[in-house]
Amino acid sequence: MNFGQNYFELFQLPVTFSIDLEDLENRYFELHKTSHPDRYVGASDQEKRLAVQWTMQINEAYQNLRDPLARAIYLLKQSGVELTENPQMGATFLVQQIELREKIDSIETHSDGPEQVEALIRSISEQTIELQQQFIIAYEAGNMREAREGVYQMQFMVKLQQSARQMEEKILGY
Amino acid sequence: MALIQITEPGVAIDPHQRKRGAGVDLGTTHSLIAVVRGGSPVTLPDASDRHLLPSVVRYKREGITVGYAAVEAAREDPFNTIASAKRLLGRGLSDIADRKQLQNYQFTDESAGMVKLQTISGEISPVQVAAEILRVLVLRGEEAFAGRLDGIVITVPAYFDEAQRQATRDAAALADIPVLRLLNEPTAAAIAYGLESGEQGTIAIYDLGGGTFDISLLNLQKGVFEVLATAGDTSLGGDDFDESLAQMLLHKSGYEGELDAISRRTLLLEAKTIKEALSQCDRVDVELSLPAFSWSGVVSRSEFSQAIRPLIETSIKACRRVLRDADLTESDVKQIVLVGGATRVPLVRQLVEAFFKRQPLSHLDPDKVVALGAAIQADVLVGNKPGEEMLLLDVLPLSLGLETMGSLVEKVIPRNSPIPVSRAQEYTTSRDGQTAMLIHVLQGERELVADCRSLARFELRGIPPMVAGAAKIQVVFQVDADGLLFVTAKELETQVKASIEVKPTYGLDEAEITSMLRASVTYAEQDVQARMLAEASVDAQRQIDAVTVALDKDGDRLLDRKTIHHLRKLVEELAEAIDQQNINEIENVNKRLGQASENFAAMRMDASVKDALSGRHFETVVES
């Protein structure tokens, strides 16, 4: 198996951030139809093993391409850009993050908590999409420093969104 | 001997070689087997025309009874009559410490590992109980087909964790039945409905069985069933309704003393009968006469509904949760399918309909629907439907992770990842000169080790002594299409092959299975020999067929003449070894053929994956 093949090649897609998710899903299904272990129930152990390995590779590729943040990170890695675990973020961005966090934490005691948290989740989603747009521009222009900065910011937003959703669960008593 | 025929995906098979596959619904309260006959799935009845087999096994001094006979014995012989063993599969004593089930049986005193039950015929594992049930069902299947089954699909709750899935597999191994696939129960239900009525889009499967509750969201399209998300409760079901009702009866009677085991069991059985009657009528006259007390009076549907309402609401909460996991709302769900006998309770239907604002589907028997779907899938998997487009893509039900510093769990594969999946994680040593590392594998969503399920502890030994932080330990998680996990670990820096010791916390190890197999009277020594030869021959024949088909199809295209000749010669040798029934020779040549054809198989697979996307019309055109 050609493990060196990148995820885009596997799906026979151009290497770019903008992906049509429905098209990606169609390709994913088509690939599975030939590779899935269920297609090899009566086959030799060797073929079964290969089928499992391919399917794992296809699933891994799909997971990385489907999720915008994972896709952005993967694109950077393919361009040889390394990410650090604890990036230094700009002061303005950090202050904004702290404010958003405080807002999430304070929502619990509010009487209109469910509406507020829902509005916040929507707002975070919108900001994330905006960051994605900025990433595309920087990445396409070959401005990798800015693209990487964008990925770090997206990572913060994803974590923030998780906290907001946890709060929503708490308020709604799931 | 019967040879297994090989089918390439998409290649037609000889119609006279129809294979024998069956679907088994191994349920908490009852189990079923179904097969596809004349193109439609049917469940198979016993000699008295009863389709459901109560999942109850009675152990006697001599022999075992399974099903209805065992249920009848439950009253007078409670400790040796094991019901709802599915709840104990892959569970430790601490998992069920707060459950009422503890009062019903005598557990052997073991602090670690899967629970064992003390019976008159010795210590019994829940896996053995499940195996007995499987044996009875498979016998039905074999009688129906007049021949040995080629394989079965066993259904499990979507929420079953690794240990529970493994225990289910172990039960089949113990009963000596080849398993084609473990299939999630809700997916099976969707198959039964999906193929018969052609539903497309998002479907919610609400499955309230005897002992487990599952809610799953499936995306059905383009011949592919994709599990979007699952949630549930492995300890919620119709049994709990019985329990609530029993508590209510106890309260009504005014009896306050301790209940003896026989009274308890009788009370539960009475409660079950009343529950079933209340699905039809508004009130039921009750006359209880137990060793402990007697009582007569009336139970109404509304007071029963009131008693079980909190239980059903727990299930509705899970519905809300699963929708949110899949990023959907109630209105996105196009159909709701009801599965499990407990969905006959009117309040269940009412609350489900109120939540989804849509009337649920229930025209197939909710008790049988899972087995029917499993039979359809088994029929596809054994290769009876060549060219069949149906494919199941599954997700991991619960996150898998490793213990790290501070008793925290680091997630390695998050839940709802499509499976099969493989993920590698790197760790390092924390002390100078450290030569061993304990790797603790856990499953669950919580952050603390104590809140997750411990699956296994691995000891990686033979790490060369280095300064702290210098060693690079790579731990690889692999989950196969059944959701079963394999974990390996190695030290990367030195490439030293370090040994791994696997101690499944709740599973049975090979030795235990072997000893249980030995203990079962069915297998005398010569049977074991014959079985080994038969298995080796089937494996070898499979390899022969695979290589032959591959050579015929792609040999000229991908290989040089010398390699083709070499492979053909090995195929001949192997066929000869099978004829001579020489097990050593079969295994030896089979291994050589496997090695010699490895590259060829890989080349073919590469080519077919590449071909999968070519010649299809997609929106995005690749420029090369």
PDB file of N, CA and C in Angstrom, chain A residues 30-63:
ATOM      1  N   GLU A  30     -17.555   5.743  -2.319  1.00  0.00           N
ATOM      2  CA  GLU A  30     -17.050   4.949  -3.456  1.00  0.00           C
ATOM      3  C   GLU A  30     -15.799   4.165  -3.067  1.00  0.00           C
ATOM      4  N   LEU A  31     -14.893   4.842  -2.350  1.00  0.00           N
ATOM      5  CA  LEU A  31     -13.662   4.164  -1.921  1.00  0.00           C
ATOM      6  C   LEU A  31     -13.990   2.983  -1.011  1.00  0.00           C
ATOM      7  N   HIS A  32     -14.937   3.213  -0.104  1.00  0.00           N
ATOM      8  CA  HIS A  32     -15.310   2.143   0.813  1.00  0.00           C
ATOM      9  C   HIS A  32     -15.911   0.939   0.089  1.00  0.00           C
ATOM     10  N   LYS A  33     -16.597   1.208  -0.982  1.00  0.00           N
ATOM     11  CA  LYS A  33     -17.235   0.093  -1.683  1.00  0.00           C
ATOM     12  C   LYS A  33     -16.205  -0.900  -2.211  1.00  0.00           C
ATOM     13  N   THR A  34     -15.007  -0.426  -2.509  1.00  0.00           N
ATOM     14  CA  THR A  34     -13.980  -1.381  -2.969  1.00  0.00           C
ATOM     15  C   THR A  34     -13.094  -1.871  -1.845  1.00  0.00           C
ATOM     16  N   SER A  35     -12.944  -1.084  -0.780  1.00  0.00           N
ATOM     17  CA  SER A  35     -11.913  -1.442   0.201  1.00  0.00           C
ATOM     18  C   SER A  35     -12.454  -2.039   1.493  1.00  0.00           C
ATOM     19  N   HIS A  36     -13.733  -1.830   1.783  1.00  0.00           N
ATOM     20  CA  HIS A  36     -14.213  -2.206   3.120  1.00  0.00           C
ATOM     21  C   HIS A  36     -14.083  -3.705   3.395  1.00  0.00           C
ATOM     22  N   PRO A  37     -13.641  -4.062   4.612  1.00  0.00           N
ATOM     23  CA  PRO A  37     -13.450  -5.483   4.958  1.00  0.00           C
ATOM     24  C   PRO A  37     -14.698  -6.337   4.717  1.00  0.00           C
ATOM     25  N   ASP A  38     -15.880  -5.745   4.818  1.00  0.00           N
ATOM     26  CA  ASP A  38     -17.101  -6.512   4.577  1.00  0.00           C
ATOM     27  C   ASP A  38     -17.169  -7.037   3.148  1.00  0.00           C
ATOM     28  N   ARG A  39     -16.415  -6.423   2.259  1.00  0.00           N
ATOM     29  CA  ARG A  39     -16.374  -6.898   0.879  1.00  0.00           C
ATOM     30  C   ARG A  39     -15.427  -8.092   0.734  1.00  0.00           C
ATOM     31  N   TYR A  40     -14.739  -8.441   1.804  1.00  0.00           N
ATOM     32  CA  TYR A  40     -13.712  -9.489   1.719  1.00  0.00           C
ATOM     33  C   TYR A  40     -13.923 -10.605   2.736  1.00  0.00           C
ATOM     34  N   VAL A  41     -15.182 -10.828   3.094  1.00  0.00           N
ATOM     35  CA  VAL A  41     -15.477 -11.825   4.127  1.00  0.00           C
ATOM     36  C   VAL A  41     -14.970 -13.217   3.744  1.00  0.00           C
ATOM     37  N   GLY A  42     -15.164 -13.596   2.491  1.00  0.00           N
ATOM     38  CA  GLY A  42     -14.740 -14.934   2.077  1.00  0.00           C
ATOM     39  C   GLY A  42     -13.325 -14.963   1.535  1.00  0.00           C
ATOM     40  N   ALA A  43     -12.622 -13.851   1.592  1.00  0.00           N
ATOM     41  CA  ALA A  43     -11.307 -13.757   0.963  1.00  0.00           C
ATOM     42  C   ALA A  43     -10.208 -14.332   1.848  1.00  0.00           C
ATOM     43  N   SER A  44      -8.997 -14.387   1.312  1.00  0.00           N
ATOM     44  CA  SER A  44      -7.869 -14.907   2.095  1.00  0.00           C
ATOM     45  C   SER A  44      -7.507 -13.909   3.196  1.00  0.00           C
ATOM     46  N   ASP A  45      -6.798 -14.407   4.203  1.00  0.00           N
ATOM     47  CA  ASP A  45      -6.404 -13.550   5.320  1.00  0.00           C
ATOM     48  C   ASP A  45      -5.620 -12.338   4.839  1.00  0.00           C
ATOM     49  N   GLN A  46      -4.786 -12.602   3.832  1.00  0.00           N
ATOM     50  CA  GLN A  46      -3.953 -11.542   3.287  1.00  0.00           C
ATOM     51  C   GLN A  46      -4.798 -10.399   2.705  1.00  0.00           C
ATOM     52  N   GLU A  47      -5.782 -10.784   1.902  1.00  0.00           N
ATOM     53  CA  GLU A  47      -6.651  -9.775   1.304  1.00  0.00           C
ATOM     54  C   GLU A  47      -7.460  -9.048   2.376  1.00  0.00           C
ATOM     55  N   LYS A  48      -7.871  -9.807   3.393  1.00  0.00           N
ATOM     56  CA  LYS A  48      -8.619  -9.185   4.484  1.00  0.00           C
ATOM     57  C   LYS A  48      -7.770  -8.140   5.183  1.00  0.00           C
ATOM     58  N   ARG A  49      -6.502  -8.504   5.420  1.00  0.00           N
ATOM     59  CA  ARG A  49      -5.610  -7.584   6.124  1.00  0.00           C
ATOM     60  C   ARG A  49      -5.413  -6.307   5.296  1.00  0.00           C
ATOM     61  N   LEU A  50      -5.202  -6.500   4.010  1.00  0.00           N
ATOM     62  CA  LEU A  50      -5.022  -5.341   3.134  1.00  0.00           C
ATOM     63  C   LEU A  50      -6.266  -4.457   3.129  1.00  0.00           C
ATOM     64  N   ALA A  51      -7.430  -5.096   3.096  1.00  0.00           N
ATOM     65  CA  ALA A  51      -8.680  -4.348   3.084  1.00  0.00           C
ATOM     66  C   ALA A  51      -8.806  -3.502   4.350  1.00  0.00           C
ATOM     67  N   VAL A  52      -8.448  -4.105   5.492  1.00  0.00           N
ATOM     68  CA  VAL A  52      -8.532  -3.366   6.756  1.00  0.00           C
ATOM     69  C   VAL A  52      -7.560  -2.178   6.729  1.00  0.00           C
ATOM     70  N   GLN A  53      -6.341  -2.420   6.243  1.00  0.00           N
ATOM     71  CA  GLN A  53      -5.344  -1.343   6.211  1.00  0.00           C
ATOM     72  C   GLN A  53      -5.796  -0.189   5.312  1.00  0.00           C
ATOM     73  N   TRP A  54      -6.323  -0.547   4.158  1.00  0.00           N
ATOM     74  CA  TRP A  54      -6.797   0.496   3.241  1.00  0.00           C
ATOM     75  C   TRP A  54      -7.947   1.281   3.852  1.00  0.00           C
ATOM     76  N   THR A  55      -8.874   0.548   4.459  1.00  0.00           N
ATOM     77  CA  THR A  55     -10.039   1.216   5.030  1.00  0.00           C
ATOM     78  C   THR A  55      -9.626   2.162   6.152  1.00  0.00           C
ATOM     79  N   MET A  56      -8.651   1.731   6.940  1.00  0.00           N
ATOM     80  CA  MET A  56      -8.157   2.604   8.003  1.00  0.00           C
ATOM     81  C   MET A  56      -7.574   3.885   7.411  1.00  0.00           C
ATOM     82  N   GLN A  57      -6.825   3.709   6.322  1.00  0.00           N
ATOM     83  CA  GLN A  57      -6.196   4.853   5.672  1.00  0.00           C
ATOM     84  C   GLN A  57      -7.266   5.802   5.108  1.00  0.00           C
ATOM     85  N   ILE A  58      -8.296   5.210   4.516  1.00  0.00           N
ATOM     86  CA  ILE A  58      -9.377   6.010   3.946  1.00  0.00           C
ATOM     87  C   ILE A  58     -10.127   6.763   5.048  1.00  0.00           C
ATOM     88  N   ASN A  59     -10.380   6.080   6.157  1.00  0.00           N
ATOM     89  CA  ASN A  59     -11.067   6.721   7.278  1.00  0.00           C
ATOM     90  C   ASN A  59     -10.234   7.859   7.858  1.00  0.00           C
ATOM     91  N   GLU A  60      -8.937   7.600   7.999  1.00  0.00           N
ATOM     92  CA  GLU A  60      -8.035   8.611   8.546  1.00  0.00           C
ATOM     93  C   GLU A  60      -8.026   9.842   7.627  1.00  0.00           C
ATOM     94  N   ALA A  61      -7.939   9.570   6.344  1.00  0.00           N
ATOM     95  CA  ALA A  61      -7.917  10.664   5.368  1.00  0.00           C
ATOM     96  C   ALA A  61      -9.226  11.445   5.436  1.00  0.00           C
ATOM     97  N   TYR A  62     -10.325  10.724   5.503  1.00  0.00           N
ATOM     98  CA  TYR A  62     -11.645  11.354   5.524  1.00  0.00           C
ATOM     99  C   TYR A  62     -11.804  12.243   6.757  1.00  0.00           C
ATOM    100  N   GLN A  63     -11.380  11.707   7.923  1.00  0.00           N
ATOM    101  CA  GLN A  63     -11.474  12.478   9.157  1.00  0.00           C
ATOM    102  C   GLN A  63     -10.693  13.774   9.044  1.00  0.00           C
TER     103      GLN A  63
END
